[in-house]
Amino acid sequence: MAGMQGVSKRWQVTERDVAWLAWIGRWRGATSVQVSAEFAGRGESAPKTVVDRRLRGLKEIGLAEMHRMVHDLPSAWSLTREGMNVAGVAGRVLKPRLADFRHDHEVIAIARQVAVDKPSHQLVTEREIRRLETPDGGVLKDPKYSVRMMGTGRSLRWLYPDLVSVSPEGQTWAHELEASRKDSRRLVRLMMAYIYADHITGVRYYAVPQVEATVKAAAAEANAAAAEIGRPRKIFVQPWRDISPRPATSTSRGRALPPEDAYSE
């Protein structure tokens, strides 16, 4: 296989391994449980025990790294530069960050749920969006997924969704996990950036219980402002599970996405 010169003969890298590496490379890091769930969801054989064993082998030959982040979640896996080369993943080598790990872990759960709810949608991760649409010198023409915040010159900045899903008809939906407290004014400003972004059909905010009321109030204000200026209602709020630290035996699950006419294909 191309890019495998010098790799230990003890482990023969398979096409399935490469597919798993490529998927992990879409994120800052992912657990073996998530790899197993993703590929099982595609109808492929990916028992966790097999995923664990293969990832340990890929670590042994220098394609992957394991990171123990928090006590109540499984270890995360990321790609080395060689692993990125083998999987065809471009960009910088990234590793999980402790400060963002719970958030990143949960966004993958959201992506799996969106894939089940809307199997015909193409998913684009934040890492992929940043790789495709990080502006050079502050200039980005015709973004497909990112959103320009209000302002000009040095105050100009870009908003990168946690996740994007694109329908076969080309409707682009942003998905944002809200798991930490934000000032309501800031939330409204972020939501209004999406309201003004013509290439974004709508945004679904997944709000944990601690911030759900604040996010819903901000969404109502942003949607009301949109109506006043003749723009469509774009902001929708989905309650999400509590992701604060908890015992590893917790079996809490995310709630299913409710039917939403504005989110129909």
PDB file of C-alpha atoms in Angstrom:
ATOM      1  CA  MET A   1       0.000   0.000   0.000  1.00  0.00           C
ATOM      2  CA  ALA A   2       1.282   3.472  -0.915  1.00  0.00           C
ATOM      3  CA  GLY A   3       2.891   5.404   1.917  1.00  0.00           C
ATOM      4  CA  MET A   4       3.630   2.284   3.976  1.00  0.00           C
ATOM      5  CA  GLN A   5       7.374   1.937   3.295  1.00  0.00           C
ATOM      6  CA  GLY A   6       9.276   0.991   6.430  1.00  0.00           C
ATOM      7  CA  VAL A   7       6.186  -0.153   8.330  1.00  0.00           C
ATOM      8  CA  SER A   8       6.544  -3.222  10.547  1.00  0.00           C
ATOM      9  CA  LYS A   9       5.593  -6.449   8.810  1.00  0.00           C
ATOM     10  CA  ARG A  10       3.825  -7.595  11.958  1.00  0.00           C
ATOM     11  CA  TRP A  11       0.782  -5.545  11.005  1.00  0.00           C
ATOM     12  CA  GLN A  12      -0.623  -5.579   7.498  1.00  0.00           C
ATOM     13  CA  VAL A  13      -2.695  -2.447   6.981  1.00  0.00           C
ATOM     14  CA  THR A  14      -6.020  -3.301   5.346  1.00  0.00           C
ATOM     15  CA  GLU A  15      -8.520  -1.214   3.422  1.00  0.00           C
ATOM     16  CA  ARG A  16     -10.763  -1.355   6.462  1.00  0.00           C
ATOM     17  CA  ASP A  17      -7.971   0.064   8.622  1.00  0.00           C
ATOM     18  CA  VAL A  18      -7.506   2.915   6.163  1.00  0.00           C
ATOM     19  CA  ALA A  19     -11.248   3.640   6.197  1.00  0.00           C
ATOM     20  CA  TRP A  20     -11.201   3.782   9.999  1.00  0.00           C
ATOM     21  CA  LEU A  21      -8.150   6.056   9.987  1.00  0.00           C
ATOM     22  CA  ALA A  22      -9.750   8.353   7.413  1.00  0.00           C
ATOM     23  CA  TRP A  23     -12.878   8.681   9.541  1.00  0.00           C
ATOM     24  CA  ILE A  24     -10.896   9.385  12.718  1.00  0.00           C
ATOM     25  CA  GLY A  25      -8.993  11.999  10.719  1.00  0.00           C
ATOM     26  CA  ARG A  26     -12.212  13.936  10.167  1.00  0.00           C
ATOM     27  CA  TRP A  27     -12.177  14.820  13.864  1.00  0.00           C
ATOM     28  CA  ARG A  28      -9.680  16.067  16.406  1.00  0.00           C
ATOM     29  CA  GLY A  29      -9.986  12.656  18.043  1.00  0.00           C
ATOM     30  CA  ALA A  30     -12.460   9.781  18.333  1.00  0.00           C
ATOM     31  CA  THR A  31     -12.908   6.761  20.573  1.00  0.00           C
ATOM     32  CA  SER A  32     -12.960   3.127  19.501  1.00  0.00           C
ATOM     33  CA  VAL A  33     -16.605   3.001  20.646  1.00  0.00           C
ATOM     34  CA  GLN A  34     -17.396   5.777  18.172  1.00  0.00           C
ATOM     35  CA  VAL A  35     -15.470   4.083  15.355  1.00  0.00           C
ATOM     36  CA  SER A  36     -17.415   0.891  16.015  1.00  0.00           C
ATOM     37  CA  ALA A  37     -20.769   2.723  16.094  1.00  0.00           C
ATOM     38  CA  GLU A  38     -20.019   4.686  12.928  1.00  0.00           C
ATOM     39  CA  PHE A  39     -19.125   1.709  10.769  1.00  0.00           C
ATOM     40  CA  ALA A  40     -21.733  -0.582  12.275  1.00  0.00           C
ATOM     41  CA  GLY A  41     -24.213   2.155  11.357  1.00  0.00           C
ATOM     42  CA  ARG A  42     -23.025   1.824   7.781  1.00  0.00           C
ATOM     43  CA  GLY A  43     -23.788  -1.887   7.861  1.00  0.00           C
ATOM     44  CA  GLU A  44     -20.144  -2.935   8.161  1.00  0.00           C
ATOM     45  CA  SER A  45     -18.566  -5.295  10.659  1.00  0.00           C
ATOM     46  CA  ALA A  46     -16.771  -3.269  13.320  1.00  0.00           C
ATOM     47  CA  PRO A  47     -16.981  -4.945  16.750  1.00  0.00           C
ATOM     48  CA  LYS A  48     -15.374  -2.805  19.433  1.00  0.00           C
ATOM     49  CA  THR A  49     -12.963  -5.576  20.395  1.00  0.00           C
ATOM     50  CA  VAL A  50     -11.711  -5.736  16.815  1.00  0.00           C
ATOM     51  CA  VAL A  51     -11.492  -1.955  16.548  1.00  0.00           C
ATOM     52  CA  ASP A  52      -9.477  -1.832  19.783  1.00  0.00           C
ATOM     53  CA  ARG A  53      -7.070  -4.484  18.569  1.00  0.00           C
ATOM     54  CA  ARG A  54      -6.584  -2.935  15.142  1.00  0.00           C
ATOM     55  CA  LEU A  55      -6.063   0.560  16.540  1.00  0.00           C
ATOM     56  CA  ARG A  56      -3.458  -0.748  18.957  1.00  0.00           C
ATOM     57  CA  GLY A  57      -1.712  -2.335  15.999  1.00  0.00           C
ATOM     58  CA  LEU A  58      -1.892   0.908  14.023  1.00  0.00           C
ATOM     59  CA  LYS A  59      -0.395   2.666  17.030  1.00  0.00           C
ATOM     60  CA  GLU A  60       2.425   0.134  17.109  1.00  0.00           C
ATOM     61  CA  ILE A  61       3.401   0.963  13.533  1.00  0.00           C
ATOM     62  CA  GLY A  62       3.148   4.702  14.048  1.00  0.00           C
ATOM     63  CA  LEU A  63      -0.123   5.565  12.313  1.00  0.00           C
ATOM     64  CA  ALA A  64      -2.278   6.409  15.336  1.00  0.00           C
ATOM     65  CA  GLU A  65      -1.955   7.716  18.872  1.00  0.00           C
ATOM     66  CA  MET A  66      -4.063   7.031  21.946  1.00  0.00           C
ATOM     67  CA  HIS A  67      -4.931   9.744  24.484  1.00  0.00           C
ATOM     68  CA  ARG A  68      -6.450   9.184  27.912  1.00  0.00           C
ATOM     69  CA  MET A  69      -8.373  12.403  28.507  1.00  0.00           C
ATOM     70  CA  VAL A  70     -10.996  12.099  31.275  1.00  0.00           C
ATOM     71  CA  HIS A  71     -11.946   9.387  33.742  1.00  0.00           C
ATOM     72  CA  ASP A  72     -15.532   8.811  32.614  1.00  0.00           C
ATOM     73  CA  LEU A  73     -15.052   8.632  28.833  1.00  0.00           C
ATOM     74  CA  PRO A  74     -13.002   6.172  26.760  1.00  0.00           C
ATOM     75  CA  SER A  75      -9.562   7.039  25.465  1.00  0.00           C
ATOM     76  CA  ALA A  76      -9.430   9.001  22.224  1.00  0.00           C
ATOM     77  CA  TRP A  77      -7.485   8.151  19.093  1.00  0.00           C
ATOM     78  CA  SER A  78      -5.900  10.571  16.635  1.00  0.00           C
ATOM     79  CA  LEU A  79      -3.681  10.237  13.577  1.00  0.00           C
ATOM     80  CA  THR A  80       0.032  10.825  13.306  1.00  0.00           C
ATOM     81  CA  ARG A  81       1.417  12.542  10.220  1.00  0.00           C
ATOM     82  CA  GLU A  82       2.167   9.124   8.726  1.00  0.00           C
ATOM     83  CA  GLY A  83      -1.358   8.001   9.544  1.00  0.00           C
ATOM     84  CA  MET A  84      -2.752  11.070   7.802  1.00  0.00           C
ATOM     85  CA  ASN A  85      -0.624  10.328   4.746  1.00  0.00           C
ATOM     86  CA  VAL A  86      -1.839   6.732   4.591  1.00  0.00           C
ATOM     87  CA  ALA A  87      -5.492   7.777   5.008  1.00  0.00           C
ATOM     88  CA  GLY A  88      -5.259  10.700   2.599  1.00  0.00           C
ATOM     89  CA  VAL A  89      -6.093  13.290   5.251  1.00  0.00           C
ATOM     90  CA  ALA A  90      -4.693  16.760   4.574  1.00  0.00           C
ATOM     91  CA  GLY A  91      -3.943  19.583   6.985  1.00  0.00           C
ATOM     92  CA  ARG A  92      -2.164  19.894  10.320  1.00  0.00           C
ATOM     93  CA  VAL A  93      -1.672  17.041  12.739  1.00  0.00           C
ATOM     94  CA  LEU A  94      -4.277  17.534  15.475  1.00  0.00           C
ATOM     95  CA  LYS A  95      -4.751  15.886  18.840  1.00  0.00           C
ATOM     96  CA  PRO A  96      -7.628  15.985  21.321  1.00  0.00           C
ATOM     97  CA  ARG A  97      -7.551  18.918  23.742  1.00  0.00           C
ATOM     98  CA  LEU A  98      -8.630  18.415  27.312  1.00  0.00           C
ATOM     99  CA  ALA A  99     -10.590  21.678  27.426  1.00  0.00           C
ATOM    100  CA  ASP A 100     -12.665  20.670  24.380  1.00  0.00           C
ATOM    101  CA  PHE A 101     -12.790  16.915  24.759  1.00  0.00           C
ATOM    102  CA  ARG A 102     -16.315  16.529  26.133  1.00  0.00           C
ATOM    103  CA  HIS A 103     -17.647  18.942  23.531  1.00  0.00           C
ATOM    104  CA  ASP A 104     -15.810  17.208  20.661  1.00  0.00           C
ATOM    105  CA  HIS A 105     -16.857  13.779  21.893  1.00  0.00           C
ATOM    106  CA  GLU A 106     -20.491  14.834  21.955  1.00  0.00           C
ATOM    107  CA  VAL A 107     -20.403  16.425  18.502  1.00  0.00           C
ATOM    108  CA  ILE A 108     -19.493  13.003  17.110  1.00  0.00           C
ATOM    109  CA  ALA A 109     -22.574  11.602  18.860  1.00  0.00           C
ATOM    110  CA  ILE A 110     -24.641  14.338  17.221  1.00  0.00           C
ATOM    111  CA  ALA A 111     -23.143  13.492  13.824  1.00  0.00           C
ATOM    112  CA  ARG A 112     -24.117   9.838  14.262  1.00  0.00           C
ATOM    113  CA  GLN A 113     -27.663  10.861  15.181  1.00  0.00           C
ATOM    114  CA  VAL A 114     -27.935  13.186  12.178  1.00  0.00           C
ATOM    115  CA  ALA A 115     -26.653  10.385   9.942  1.00  0.00           C
ATOM    116  CA  VAL A 116     -29.414   8.114  11.252  1.00  0.00           C
ATOM    117  CA  ASP A 117     -32.096  10.795  11.033  1.00  0.00           C
ATOM    118  CA  LYS A 118     -31.036  12.097   7.620  1.00  0.00           C
ATOM    119  CA  PRO A 119     -29.058   9.314   5.911  1.00  0.00           C
ATOM    120  CA  SER A 120     -29.076  11.075   2.536  1.00  0.00           C
ATOM    121  CA  HIS A 121     -27.291  14.148   3.932  1.00  0.00           C
ATOM    122  CA  GLN A 122     -23.563  14.655   3.451  1.00  0.00           C
ATOM    123  CA  LEU A 123     -21.782  15.513   6.705  1.00  0.00           C
ATOM    124  CA  VAL A 124     -18.894  17.970   6.897  1.00  0.00           C
ATOM    125  CA  THR A 125     -16.965  18.312  10.159  1.00  0.00           C
ATOM    126  CA  GLU A 126     -15.528  21.477  11.667  1.00  0.00           C
ATOM    127  CA  ARG A 127     -12.012  20.220  11.003  1.00  0.00           C
ATOM    128  CA  GLU A 128     -12.867  19.755   7.324  1.00  0.00           C
ATOM    129  CA  ILE A 129     -14.546  23.165   7.137  1.00  0.00           C
ATOM    130  CA  ARG A 130     -11.515  24.882   8.644  1.00  0.00           C
ATOM    131  CA  ARG A 131      -9.227  23.095   6.225  1.00  0.00           C
ATOM    132  CA  LEU A 132     -11.363  24.113   3.256  1.00  0.00           C
ATOM    133  CA  GLU A 133     -12.381  27.618   4.288  1.00  0.00           C
ATOM    134  CA  THR A 134      -9.776  29.227   6.511  1.00  0.00           C
ATOM    135  CA  PRO A 135      -9.376  32.596   4.767  1.00  0.00           C
ATOM    136  CA  ASP A 136      -6.001  33.718   3.472  1.00  0.00           C
ATOM    137  CA  GLY A 137      -5.366  37.207   4.801  1.00  0.00           C
ATOM    138  CA  GLY A 138      -8.964  37.547   5.951  1.00  0.00           C
ATOM    139  CA  VAL A 139     -10.392  37.094   2.445  1.00  0.00           C
ATOM    140  CA  LEU A 140     -12.808  34.243   1.752  1.00  0.00           C
ATOM    141  CA  LYS A 141     -15.106  34.438  -1.233  1.00  0.00           C
ATOM    142  CA  ASP A 142     -18.308  32.438  -1.533  1.00  0.00           C
ATOM    143  CA  PRO A 143     -18.063  30.245   1.589  1.00  0.00           C
ATOM    144  CA  LYS A 144     -20.103  27.049   1.496  1.00  0.00           C
ATOM    145  CA  TYR A 145     -20.108  26.209   5.190  1.00  0.00           C
ATOM    146  CA  SER A 146     -18.472  28.911   7.307  1.00  0.00           C
ATOM    147  CA  VAL A 147     -20.194  32.176   8.168  1.00  0.00           C
ATOM    148  CA  ARG A 148     -18.802  35.685   8.331  1.00  0.00           C
ATOM    149  CA  MET A 149     -19.420  37.533  11.548  1.00  0.00           C
ATOM    150  CA  MET A 150     -20.483  41.162  11.366  1.00  0.00           C
ATOM    151  CA  GLY A 151     -17.657  43.669  11.144  1.00  0.00           C
ATOM    152  CA  THR A 152     -14.943  44.760   8.779  1.00  0.00           C
ATOM    153  CA  GLY A 153     -11.192  45.051   8.760  1.00  0.00           C
ATOM    154  CA  ARG A 154      -9.534  43.685  11.862  1.00  0.00           C
ATOM    155  CA  SER A 155     -12.898  42.998  13.473  1.00  0.00           C
ATOM    156  CA  LEU A 156     -13.811  40.593  10.662  1.00  0.00           C
ATOM    157  CA  ARG A 157     -13.872  36.972  11.759  1.00  0.00           C
ATOM    158  CA  TRP A 158     -15.386  33.693  10.710  1.00  0.00           C
ATOM    159  CA  LEU A 159     -17.757  31.316  12.438  1.00  0.00           C
ATOM    160  CA  TYR A 160     -17.120  27.621  11.865  1.00  0.00           C
ATOM    161  CA  PRO A 161     -20.056  25.311  12.692  1.00  0.00           C
ATOM    162  CA  ASP A 162     -19.418  22.239  14.824  1.00  0.00           C
ATOM    163  CA  LEU A 163     -20.957  20.201  12.014  1.00  0.00           C
ATOM    164  CA  VAL A 164     -22.715  20.778   8.708  1.00  0.00           C
ATOM    165  CA  SER A 165     -25.136  18.530   6.854  1.00  0.00           C
ATOM    166  CA  VAL A 166     -26.020  19.053   3.199  1.00  0.00           C
ATOM    167  CA  SER A 167     -29.168  17.592   1.658  1.00  0.00           C
ATOM    168  CA  PRO A 168     -29.238  16.102  -1.857  1.00  0.00           C
ATOM    169  CA  GLU A 169     -31.038  19.280  -2.948  1.00  0.00           C
ATOM    170  CA  GLY A 170     -28.162  21.413  -1.671  1.00  0.00           C
ATOM    171  CA  GLN A 171     -29.723  22.718   1.532  1.00  0.00           C
ATOM    172  CA  THR A 172     -26.990  23.398   4.070  1.00  0.00           C
ATOM    173  CA  TRP A 173     -27.727  22.929   7.762  1.00  0.00           C
ATOM    174  CA  ALA A 174     -25.353  23.923  10.541  1.00  0.00           C
ATOM    175  CA  HIS A 175     -25.323  21.981  13.810  1.00  0.00           C
ATOM    176  CA  GLU A 176     -24.011  23.582  17.002  1.00  0.00           C
ATOM    177  CA  LEU A 177     -23.594  22.049  20.435  1.00  0.00           C
ATOM    178  CA  GLU A 178     -24.203  24.505  23.265  1.00  0.00           C
ATOM    179  CA  ALA A 179     -22.761  23.021  26.421  1.00  0.00           C
ATOM    180  CA  SER A 180     -21.305  26.033  28.222  1.00  0.00           C
ATOM    181  CA  ARG A 181     -22.876  29.233  29.437  1.00  0.00           C
ATOM    182  CA  LYS A 182     -22.668  32.180  27.045  1.00  0.00           C
ATOM    183  CA  ASP A 183     -23.895  35.721  27.423  1.00  0.00           C
ATOM    184  CA  SER A 184     -27.298  35.946  25.758  1.00  0.00           C
ATOM    185  CA  ARG A 185     -26.194  38.961  23.694  1.00  0.00           C
ATOM    186  CA  ARG A 186     -23.298  36.968  22.308  1.00  0.00           C
ATOM    187  CA  LEU A 187     -25.580  34.049  21.457  1.00  0.00           C
ATOM    188  CA  VAL A 188     -27.956  36.325  19.577  1.00  0.00           C
ATOM    189  CA  ARG A 189     -25.050  37.846  17.622  1.00  0.00           C
ATOM    190  CA  LEU A 190     -23.856  34.381  16.613  1.00  0.00           C
ATOM    191  CA  MET A 191     -27.355  33.377  15.581  1.00  0.00           C
ATOM    192  CA  MET A 192     -27.841  36.569  13.565  1.00  0.00           C
ATOM    193  CA  ALA A 193     -24.691  35.758  11.601  1.00  0.00           C
ATOM    194  CA  TYR A 194     -26.456  32.605  10.459  1.00  0.00           C
ATOM    195  CA  ILE A 195     -29.666  34.548   9.780  1.00  0.00           C
ATOM    196  CA  TYR A 196     -27.768  36.798   7.355  1.00  0.00           C
ATOM    197  CA  ALA A 197     -25.856  33.938   5.706  1.00  0.00           C
ATOM    198  CA  ASP A 198     -27.758  33.148   2.520  1.00  0.00           C
ATOM    199  CA  HIS A 199     -25.903  29.862   1.992  1.00  0.00           C
ATOM    200  CA  ILE A 200     -27.102  28.442   5.332  1.00  0.00           C
ATOM    201  CA  THR A 201     -30.638  27.028   5.268  1.00  0.00           C
ATOM    202  CA  GLY A 202     -30.940  26.700   9.018  1.00  0.00           C
ATOM    203  CA  VAL A 203     -29.148  25.954  12.266  1.00  0.00           C
ATOM    204  CA  ARG A 204     -29.954  23.384  14.906  1.00  0.00           C
ATOM    205  CA  TYR A 205     -28.605  24.138  18.369  1.00  0.00           C
ATOM    206  CA  TYR A 206     -28.238  21.149  20.691  1.00  0.00           C
ATOM    207  CA  ALA A 207     -28.557  22.620  24.177  1.00  0.00           C
ATOM    208  CA  VAL A 208     -27.647  20.772  27.368  1.00  0.00           C
ATOM    209  CA  PRO A 209     -30.065  21.254  30.289  1.00  0.00           C
ATOM    210  CA  GLN A 210     -27.919  23.879  32.042  1.00  0.00           C
ATOM    211  CA  VAL A 211     -28.161  26.304  29.100  1.00  0.00           C
ATOM    212  CA  GLU A 212     -31.362  25.218  27.352  1.00  0.00           C
ATOM    213  CA  ALA A 213     -33.495  28.128  28.572  1.00  0.00           C
ATOM    214  CA  THR A 214     -30.883  30.708  27.571  1.00  0.00           C
ATOM    215  CA  VAL A 215     -30.411  29.183  24.113  1.00  0.00           C
ATOM    216  CA  LYS A 216     -34.157  29.003  23.508  1.00  0.00           C
ATOM    217  CA  ALA A 217     -34.607  32.649  24.526  1.00  0.00           C
ATOM    218  CA  ALA A 218     -31.771  33.732  22.230  1.00  0.00           C
ATOM    219  CA  ALA A 219     -33.236  31.686  19.372  1.00  0.00           C
ATOM    220  CA  ALA A 220     -36.647  33.299  19.836  1.00  0.00           C
ATOM    221  CA  GLU A 221     -35.065  36.742  19.748  1.00  0.00           C
ATOM    222  CA  ALA A 222     -32.998  35.964  16.649  1.00  0.00           C
ATOM    223  CA  ASN A 223     -35.954  34.470  14.795  1.00  0.00           C
ATOM    224  CA  ALA A 224     -38.103  37.487  15.708  1.00  0.00           C
ATOM    225  CA  ALA A 225     -35.405  39.818  14.395  1.00  0.00           C
ATOM    226  CA  ALA A 226     -35.253  37.760  11.199  1.00  0.00           C
ATOM    227  CA  ALA A 227     -38.993  38.167  10.697  1.00  0.00           C
ATOM    228  CA  GLU A 228     -38.719  41.921  11.141  1.00  0.00           C
ATOM    229  CA  ILE A 229     -36.184  42.193   8.313  1.00  0.00           C
ATOM    230  CA  GLY A 230     -38.005  39.760   6.036  1.00  0.00           C
ATOM    231  CA  ARG A 231     -35.685  36.805   6.498  1.00  0.00           C
ATOM    232  CA  PRO A 232     -36.795  33.233   7.232  1.00  0.00           C
ATOM    233  CA  ARG A 233     -36.792  31.595  10.631  1.00  0.00           C
ATOM    234  CA  LYS A 234     -33.546  29.664  10.753  1.00  0.00           C
ATOM    235  CA  ILE A 235     -32.763  28.888  14.373  1.00  0.00           C
ATOM    236  CA  PHE A 236     -34.059  25.705  16.006  1.00  0.00           C
ATOM    237  CA  VAL A 237     -33.205  24.328  19.447  1.00  0.00           C
ATOM    238  CA  GLN A 238     -32.930  20.631  20.304  1.00  0.00           C
ATOM    239  CA  PRO A 239     -32.610  19.611  23.977  1.00  0.00           C
ATOM    240  CA  TRP A 240     -29.499  17.500  24.509  1.00  0.00           C
ATOM    241  CA  ARG A 241     -28.217  15.363  27.353  1.00  0.00           C
ATOM    242  CA  ASP A 242     -26.127  16.596  30.248  1.00  0.00           C
ATOM    243  CA  ILE A 243     -22.460  16.055  29.354  1.00  0.00           C
ATOM    244  CA  SER A 244     -20.933  17.278  32.596  1.00  0.00           C
ATOM    245  CA  PRO A 245     -18.563  14.811  34.317  1.00  0.00           C
ATOM    246  CA  ARG A 246     -20.410  11.730  35.506  1.00  0.00           C
ATOM    247  CA  PRO A 247     -19.690   8.136  36.577  1.00  0.00           C
ATOM    248  CA  ALA A 248     -18.426   5.915  33.782  1.00  0.00           C
ATOM    249  CA  THR A 249     -21.419   3.600  34.330  1.00  0.00           C
ATOM    250  CA  SER A 250     -23.868   6.306  33.251  1.00  0.00           C
ATOM    251  CA  THR A 251     -26.218   5.173  30.492  1.00  0.00           C
ATOM    252  CA  SER A 252     -27.768   8.531  29.672  1.00  0.00           C
ATOM    253  CA  ARG A 253     -28.639   8.895  26.008  1.00  0.00           C
ATOM    254  CA  GLY A 254     -29.355  11.777  23.691  1.00  0.00           C
ATOM    255  CA  ARG A 255     -32.973  12.393  22.807  1.00  0.00           C
ATOM    256  CA  ALA A 256     -34.098  11.721  19.268  1.00  0.00           C
ATOM    257  CA  LEU A 257     -34.401  14.591  16.838  1.00  0.00           C
ATOM    258  CA  PRO A 258     -38.067  15.658  16.712  1.00  0.00           C
ATOM    259  CA  PRO A 259     -39.901  16.044  13.419  1.00  0.00           C
ATOM    260  CA  GLU A 260     -39.384  19.569  12.116  1.00  0.00           C
ATOM    261  CA  ASP A 261     -40.941  20.811   8.897  1.00  0.00           C
ATOM    262  CA  ALA A 262     -38.138  23.307   8.410  1.00  0.00           C
ATOM    263  CA  TYR A 263     -35.617  20.483   8.668  1.00  0.00           C
ATOM    264  CA  SER A 264     -37.278  18.236   6.111  1.00  0.00           C
ATOM    265  CA  GLU A 265     -35.326  17.102   3.081  1.00  0.00           C
TER     266      GLU A 265
END
